[in-house]
Amino acid sequence: MKIQEIKEQFGNCPTERLPELIEAYKEDERSGIKAEIAKAEKRLEALEKEKARMFTMLRFEREYGDAGYICGIDEVGRGPLAGPVVAGAVILPKDCSILYLNDSKQLSARKREELYEVIMKEAVATGIGYASPERIDEINILQATYEAMREAVGRLCVKPDILLNDAVTIPGLPMRQVPIIKGDAKSASIAAASIIAKVTRDRMMVQYDSVFPGYGFEANKGYGAAAHIDALKRLGPTPIHRRSFIKNFMEGANE
């Protein structure tokens, strides 16, 4: 076969099947084929590293494996000036084989979208909870976050036996809770929850951008980017702005 045809074979080959191609062409002395084999071996090495990383990410799930349904909980959107806070709850299967789960902030938007689809397809159960800007202003961001987390748990189609939380203990829930500092980077279940919460909230903010143009919500997702703050001072707040978060900016605009 021509080198270009073989290159296309390697390029289109799923990583798990690369050993077969390597075996098929290992005796080929052409430098272009040797280069393709070297690239394929690097892909295999990277896959093994990722599998080892995910084995570590599942250590809490193994530790509490006898507890029954293990649910990861995380939230997104505590810091923005606009939009809701969104919580995710995910129960992964016991034999979870999803790769690349991580703190949603460490993933590209494209990777988050890809993983969102995988999580929603393969998880035992998922739940999303929300707290509106009005609710955040009414009861403060921490209590609103707890409300969103309780709602996310309540929306699961099965009842969890234990919660793995990103650093917090959620009041008002009867099941055992395990708060894990930086849990979204240490637990696959919490990472999965952070991903579905992030993708859900980002999609909402993109929609809000068309409803309330001029604030850059599609790009800044409601966070306090300079262009967002400038628009806030020029245009005033929208119904999705958190009044308790923007007081200082609005006072400055009125002076």
mmCIF file of C-alpha atoms in Angstrom:
data_model
loop_
_atom_site.group_PDB
_atom_site.id
_atom_site.type_symbol
_atom_site.label_atom_id
_atom_site.label_comp_id
_atom_site.label_asym_id
_atom_site.label_seq_id
_atom_site.Cartn_x
_atom_site.Cartn_y
_atom_site.Cartn_z
ATOM 1 C CA MET A 1 0.000 0.000 0.000
ATOM 2 C CA LYS A 2 1.023 3.608 -0.520
ATOM 3 C CA ILE A 3 2.348 5.473 2.502
ATOM 4 C CA GLN A 4 -0.533 7.977 2.400
ATOM 5 C CA GLU A 5 -3.088 5.164 2.483
ATOM 6 C CA ILE A 6 -1.377 3.595 5.487
ATOM 7 C CA LYS A 7 -1.198 6.981 7.221
ATOM 8 C CA GLU A 8 -4.963 7.309 6.772
ATOM 9 C CA GLN A 9 -5.391 3.864 8.310
ATOM 10 C CA PHE A 10 -3.435 4.935 11.386
ATOM 11 C CA GLY A 11 -5.230 8.270 11.561
ATOM 12 C CA ASN A 12 -8.690 6.694 11.452
ATOM 13 C CA CYS A 13 -7.876 3.798 13.772
ATOM 14 C CA PRO A 14 -9.356 3.802 17.313
ATOM 15 C CA THR A 15 -6.526 3.906 19.841
ATOM 16 C CA GLU A 16 -7.470 0.517 21.314
ATOM 17 C CA ARG A 17 -6.897 -1.149 17.924
ATOM 18 C CA LEU A 18 -3.562 0.441 17.156
ATOM 19 C CA PRO A 19 -1.570 -2.617 18.316
ATOM 20 C CA GLU A 20 -3.040 -4.571 15.405
ATOM 21 C CA LEU A 21 -1.874 -1.956 12.894
ATOM 22 C CA ILE A 22 1.534 -1.700 14.526
ATOM 23 C CA GLU A 23 1.896 -5.464 14.273
ATOM 24 C CA ALA A 24 0.810 -5.432 10.628
ATOM 25 C CA TYR A 25 3.390 -2.836 9.561
ATOM 26 C CA LYS A 26 6.233 -3.350 12.020
ATOM 27 C CA GLU A 27 8.469 -4.918 9.341
ATOM 28 C CA ASP A 28 7.877 -2.058 6.887
ATOM 29 C CA GLU A 29 11.215 -0.245 6.461
ATOM 30 C CA ARG A 30 9.838 2.936 4.914
ATOM 31 C CA SER A 31 10.638 5.965 7.086
ATOM 32 C CA GLY A 32 7.092 7.336 6.741
ATOM 33 C CA ILE A 33 5.623 4.127 8.128
ATOM 34 C CA LYS A 34 8.161 4.008 10.941
ATOM 35 C CA ALA A 35 7.089 7.561 11.856
ATOM 36 C CA GLU A 36 3.416 6.526 11.894
ATOM 37 C CA ILE A 37 4.223 3.578 14.156
ATOM 38 C CA ALA A 38 6.119 5.878 16.530
ATOM 39 C CA LYS A 39 3.117 8.250 16.673
ATOM 40 C CA ALA A 40 0.807 5.312 17.289
ATOM 41 C CA GLU A 41 2.981 4.082 20.153
ATOM 42 C CA LYS A 42 2.812 7.546 21.734
ATOM 43 C CA ARG A 43 -0.979 7.448 21.463
ATOM 44 C CA LEU A 44 -1.015 4.086 23.208
ATOM 45 C CA GLU A 45 1.276 5.383 25.931
ATOM 46 C CA ALA A 46 -0.985 8.396 26.464
ATOM 47 C CA LEU A 47 -4.024 6.098 26.680
ATOM 48 C CA GLU A 48 -2.358 3.981 29.351
ATOM 49 C CA LYS A 49 -1.492 7.109 31.337
ATOM 50 C CA GLU A 50 -5.093 8.269 31.132
ATOM 51 C CA LYS A 51 -6.372 4.885 32.298
ATOM 52 C CA ALA A 52 -3.969 5.063 35.260
ATOM 53 C CA ARG A 53 -5.170 8.598 36.060
ATOM 54 C CA MET A 54 -8.796 7.504 35.950
ATOM 55 C CA PHE A 55 -8.014 4.548 38.209
ATOM 56 C CA THR A 56 -6.803 7.119 40.754
ATOM 57 C CA MET A 57 -9.887 9.289 40.123
ATOM 58 C CA LEU A 58 -12.063 6.325 41.105
ATOM 59 C CA ARG A 59 -10.373 5.650 44.438
ATOM 60 C CA PHE A 60 -13.207 7.155 46.518
ATOM 61 C CA GLU A 61 -15.746 5.211 44.487
ATOM 62 C CA ARG A 62 -13.811 2.032 45.310
ATOM 63 C CA GLU A 63 -13.388 3.009 48.973
ATOM 64 C CA TYR A 64 -17.129 3.493 49.451
ATOM 65 C CA GLY A 65 -18.150 0.833 46.930
ATOM 66 C CA ASP A 66 -20.020 -1.238 49.518
ATOM 67 C CA ALA A 67 -22.239 1.702 50.468
ATOM 68 C CA GLY A 68 -24.612 1.286 47.521
ATOM 69 C CA TYR A 69 -25.329 4.102 45.079
ATOM 70 C CA ILE A 70 -22.520 6.676 45.187
ATOM 71 C CA CYS A 71 -23.437 10.156 43.975
ATOM 72 C CA GLY A 72 -21.022 12.941 43.091
ATOM 73 C CA ILE A 73 -22.205 16.513 43.690
ATOM 74 C CA ASP A 74 -20.769 19.795 42.426
ATOM 75 C CA GLU A 75 -21.901 23.281 41.519
ATOM 76 C CA VAL A 76 -21.033 25.906 38.933
ATOM 77 C CA GLY A 77 -21.688 29.618 38.993
ATOM 78 C CA ARG A 78 -21.148 30.863 42.523
ATOM 79 C CA GLY A 79 -19.013 33.781 41.377
ATOM 80 C CA PRO A 80 -20.750 35.371 38.350
ATOM 81 C CA LEU A 81 -22.592 38.675 38.444
ATOM 82 C CA ALA A 82 -25.458 37.250 36.389
ATOM 83 C CA GLY A 83 -27.290 33.998 35.849
ATOM 84 C CA PRO A 84 -28.203 31.100 38.114
ATOM 85 C CA VAL A 85 -26.051 28.825 40.188
ATOM 86 C CA VAL A 86 -26.350 25.281 38.835
ATOM 87 C CA ALA A 87 -25.644 22.028 40.655
ATOM 88 C CA GLY A 88 -25.054 18.613 39.159
ATOM 89 C CA ALA A 89 -25.527 15.176 40.702
ATOM 90 C CA VAL A 90 -24.193 12.034 39.017
ATOM 91 C CA ILE A 91 -24.254 8.346 39.935
ATOM 92 C CA LEU A 92 -21.718 6.532 37.782
ATOM 93 C CA PRO A 93 -21.901 2.783 37.105
ATOM 94 C CA LYS A 94 -19.765 0.550 39.320
ATOM 95 C CA ASP A 95 -17.692 -0.515 36.346
ATOM 96 C CA CYS A 96 -17.300 3.032 35.023
ATOM 97 C CA SER A 97 -14.915 3.154 32.062
ATOM 98 C CA ILE A 98 -15.363 6.808 31.061
ATOM 99 C CA LEU A 99 -12.001 8.436 30.422
ATOM 100 C CA TYR A 100 -10.895 12.093 30.712
ATOM 101 C CA LEU A 101 -13.248 13.019 33.578
ATOM 102 C CA ASN A 102 -11.764 15.978 35.416
ATOM 103 C CA ASP A 103 -12.568 19.288 37.047
ATOM 104 C CA SER A 104 -14.670 21.004 34.376
ATOM 105 C CA LYS A 105 -12.439 24.108 34.563
ATOM 106 C CA GLN A 106 -9.497 21.982 33.401
ATOM 107 C CA LEU A 107 -11.287 20.861 30.236
ATOM 108 C CA SER A 108 -11.882 22.671 26.970
ATOM 109 C CA ALA A 109 -15.448 23.601 26.078
ATOM 110 C CA ARG A 110 -15.379 21.029 23.297
ATOM 111 C CA LYS A 111 -14.192 18.276 25.643
ATOM 112 C CA ARG A 112 -16.850 19.183 28.216
ATOM 113 C CA GLU A 113 -19.543 18.907 25.546
ATOM 114 C CA GLU A 114 -18.220 15.512 24.437
ATOM 115 C CA LEU A 115 -18.081 14.216 28.008
ATOM 116 C CA TYR A 116 -21.533 15.620 28.797
ATOM 117 C CA GLU A 117 -23.030 13.370 26.117
ATOM 118 C CA VAL A 118 -21.084 10.341 27.386
ATOM 119 C CA ILE A 119 -22.064 10.974 31.024
ATOM 120 C CA MET A 120 -25.746 11.466 30.203
ATOM 121 C CA LYS A 121 -25.712 8.205 28.232
ATOM 122 C CA GLU A 122 -23.707 5.999 30.601
ATOM 123 C CA ALA A 123 -24.524 7.269 34.103
ATOM 124 C CA VAL A 124 -26.923 5.325 36.294
ATOM 125 C CA ALA A 125 -28.628 8.614 37.127
ATOM 126 C CA THR A 126 -28.114 12.357 36.722
ATOM 127 C CA GLY A 127 -29.807 15.358 38.279
ATOM 128 C CA ILE A 128 -29.581 19.118 37.784
ATOM 129 C CA GLY A 129 -30.637 21.781 40.277
ATOM 130 C CA TYR A 130 -30.900 25.549 39.922
ATOM 131 C CA ALA A 131 -31.060 28.650 42.088
ATOM 132 C CA SER A 132 -32.192 31.798 40.305
ATOM 133 C CA PRO A 133 -30.544 35.212 40.647
ATOM 134 C CA GLU A 134 -33.575 36.322 42.662
ATOM 135 C CA ARG A 135 -33.152 33.415 45.048
ATOM 136 C CA ILE A 136 -29.444 34.140 45.396
ATOM 137 C CA ASP A 137 -30.252 37.737 46.352
ATOM 138 C CA GLU A 138 -32.932 36.562 48.771
ATOM 139 C CA ILE A 139 -31.027 33.963 50.801
ATOM 140 C CA ASN A 140 -27.329 34.513 49.789
ATOM 141 C CA ILE A 141 -25.157 32.523 47.427
ATOM 142 C CA LEU A 142 -24.151 29.793 49.889
ATOM 143 C CA GLN A 143 -27.711 28.919 50.896
ATOM 144 C CA ALA A 144 -28.835 29.149 47.277
ATOM 145 C CA THR A 145 -26.058 26.740 46.310
ATOM 146 C CA TYR A 146 -27.231 24.280 48.942
ATOM 147 C CA GLU A 147 -30.776 24.560 47.583
ATOM 148 C CA ALA A 148 -29.568 23.826 44.049
ATOM 149 C CA MET A 149 -27.600 20.820 45.322
ATOM 150 C CA ARG A 150 -30.609 19.429 47.188
ATOM 151 C CA GLU A 151 -32.722 19.873 44.061
ATOM 152 C CA ALA A 152 -30.104 18.057 41.949
ATOM 153 C CA VAL A 153 -30.129 15.112 44.362
ATOM 154 C CA GLY A 154 -33.924 15.128 44.414
ATOM 155 C CA ARG A 155 -34.060 14.889 40.625
ATOM 156 C CA LEU A 156 -32.080 11.633 40.506
ATOM 157 C CA CYS A 157 -34.160 8.682 39.339
ATOM 158 C CA VAL A 158 -32.627 6.493 42.061
ATOM 159 C CA LYS A 159 -31.926 7.425 45.663
ATOM 160 C CA PRO A 160 -28.207 7.685 46.477
ATOM 161 C CA ASP A 161 -26.809 6.016 49.587
ATOM 162 C CA ILE A 162 -23.771 8.262 49.933
ATOM 163 C CA LEU A 163 -22.765 11.647 48.532
ATOM 164 C CA LEU A 164 -19.269 12.642 47.506
ATOM 165 C CA ASN A 165 -19.256 16.442 47.698
ATOM 166 C CA ASP A 166 -16.789 19.022 46.477
ATOM 167 C CA ALA A 167 -15.615 20.380 49.859
ATOM 168 C CA VAL A 168 -19.039 21.064 51.426
ATOM 169 C CA THR A 169 -21.565 19.279 53.635
ATOM 170 C CA ILE A 170 -25.079 19.990 52.361
ATOM 171 C CA PRO A 171 -27.610 20.643 55.137
ATOM 172 C CA GLY A 172 -31.014 19.008 54.974
ATOM 173 C CA LEU A 173 -30.093 15.718 53.288
ATOM 174 C CA PRO A 174 -30.502 12.402 55.143
ATOM 175 C CA MET A 175 -27.801 10.305 53.462
ATOM 176 C CA ARG A 176 -24.153 10.081 54.460
ATOM 177 C CA GLN A 177 -21.918 12.770 52.968
ATOM 178 C CA VAL A 178 -18.181 12.799 52.322
ATOM 179 C CA PRO A 179 -16.782 16.288 51.673
ATOM 180 C CA ILE A 180 -13.587 16.140 49.586
ATOM 181 C CA ILE A 181 -11.369 19.200 49.204
ATOM 182 C CA LYS A 182 -10.850 19.857 45.476
ATOM 183 C CA GLY A 183 -13.068 16.853 44.913
ATOM 184 C CA ASP A 184 -13.755 17.691 41.272
ATOM 185 C CA ALA A 185 -10.083 16.895 40.551
ATOM 186 C CA LYS A 186 -9.973 13.811 42.808
ATOM 187 C CA SER A 187 -13.268 11.956 42.304
ATOM 188 C CA ALA A 188 -14.681 10.792 38.986
ATOM 189 C CA SER A 189 -18.246 11.169 40.271
ATOM 190 C CA ILE A 190 -17.712 14.761 41.400
ATOM 191 C CA ALA A 191 -15.881 15.569 38.162
ATOM 192 C CA ALA A 192 -18.820 14.191 36.169
ATOM 193 C CA ALA A 193 -21.204 16.328 38.231
ATOM 194 C CA SER A 194 -19.080 19.419 37.615
ATOM 195 C CA ILE A 195 -19.111 18.750 33.868
ATOM 196 C CA ILE A 196 -22.880 18.385 33.486
ATOM 197 C CA ALA A 197 -23.449 21.429 35.705
ATOM 198 C CA LYS A 198 -20.955 23.521 33.709
ATOM 199 C CA VAL A 199 -22.310 22.511 30.302
ATOM 200 C CA THR A 200 -25.897 23.106 31.441
ATOM 201 C CA ARG A 201 -25.109 26.563 32.807
ATOM 202 C CA ASP A 202 -22.962 27.582 29.831
ATOM 203 C CA ARG A 203 -25.766 26.634 27.449
ATOM 204 C CA MET A 204 -28.191 28.739 29.473
ATOM 205 C CA MET A 205 -25.887 31.758 29.353
ATOM 206 C CA VAL A 206 -25.523 31.422 25.584
ATOM 207 C CA GLN A 207 -29.321 31.566 25.323
ATOM 208 C CA TYR A 208 -29.433 34.574 27.649
ATOM 209 C CA ASP A 209 -26.971 36.337 25.357
ATOM 210 C CA SER A 210 -29.599 36.445 22.616
ATOM 211 C CA VAL A 211 -32.283 37.599 25.061
ATOM 212 C CA PHE A 212 -30.098 40.299 26.639
ATOM 213 C CA PRO A 213 -27.577 41.355 23.979
ATOM 214 C CA GLY A 214 -24.709 43.688 24.721
ATOM 215 C CA TYR A 215 -23.357 42.098 27.901
ATOM 216 C CA GLY A 216 -21.308 39.354 26.255
ATOM 217 C CA PHE A 217 -22.967 36.524 28.161
ATOM 218 C CA GLU A 218 -22.035 34.002 25.467
ATOM 219 C CA ALA A 219 -18.353 34.722 26.054
ATOM 220 C CA ASN A 220 -18.186 35.631 29.755
ATOM 221 C CA LYS A 221 -21.012 33.380 31.030
ATOM 222 C CA GLY A 222 -22.042 36.135 33.450
ATOM 223 C CA TYR A 223 -18.653 36.490 35.140
ATOM 224 C CA GLY A 224 -17.235 39.939 35.828
ATOM 225 C CA ALA A 225 -15.182 40.458 32.672
ATOM 226 C CA ALA A 226 -14.220 44.058 31.960
ATOM 227 C CA ALA A 227 -16.541 44.275 28.949
ATOM 228 C CA HIS A 228 -19.410 42.889 31.029
ATOM 229 C CA ILE A 229 -18.887 45.428 33.800
ATOM 230 C CA ASP A 230 -18.649 48.245 31.262
ATOM 231 C CA ALA A 231 -21.928 47.138 29.666
ATOM 232 C CA LEU A 232 -23.537 46.892 33.090
ATOM 233 C CA LYS A 233 -22.629 50.512 33.827
ATOM 234 C CA ARG A 234 -23.798 51.702 30.416
ATOM 235 C CA LEU A 235 -26.944 49.633 29.965
ATOM 236 C CA GLY A 236 -27.953 48.903 33.528
ATOM 237 C CA PRO A 237 -28.810 45.487 34.992
ATOM 238 C CA THR A 238 -30.913 42.816 33.315
ATOM 239 C CA PRO A 239 -33.440 40.585 35.107
ATOM 240 C CA ILE A 240 -30.755 37.886 35.405
ATOM 241 C CA HIS A 241 -28.221 40.076 37.220
ATOM 242 C CA ARG A 242 -27.671 39.376 40.898
ATOM 243 C CA ARG A 243 -28.477 42.651 42.610
ATOM 244 C CA SER A 244 -26.467 41.706 45.701
ATOM 245 C CA PHE A 245 -23.405 41.112 43.500
ATOM 246 C CA ILE A 246 -23.503 44.300 41.413
ATOM 247 C CA LYS A 247 -24.151 46.964 44.050
ATOM 248 C CA ASN A 248 -20.640 48.390 43.932
ATOM 249 C CA PHE A 249 -20.630 48.613 40.144
ATOM 250 C CA MET A 250 -24.008 50.326 40.025
ATOM 251 C CA GLU A 251 -23.050 52.802 42.774
ATOM 252 C CA GLY A 252 -20.004 53.695 40.709
ATOM 253 C CA ALA A 253 -22.190 54.181 37.652
ATOM 254 C CA ASN A 254 -24.540 56.540 39.498
ATOM 255 C CA GLU A 255 -21.843 58.823 40.832
#
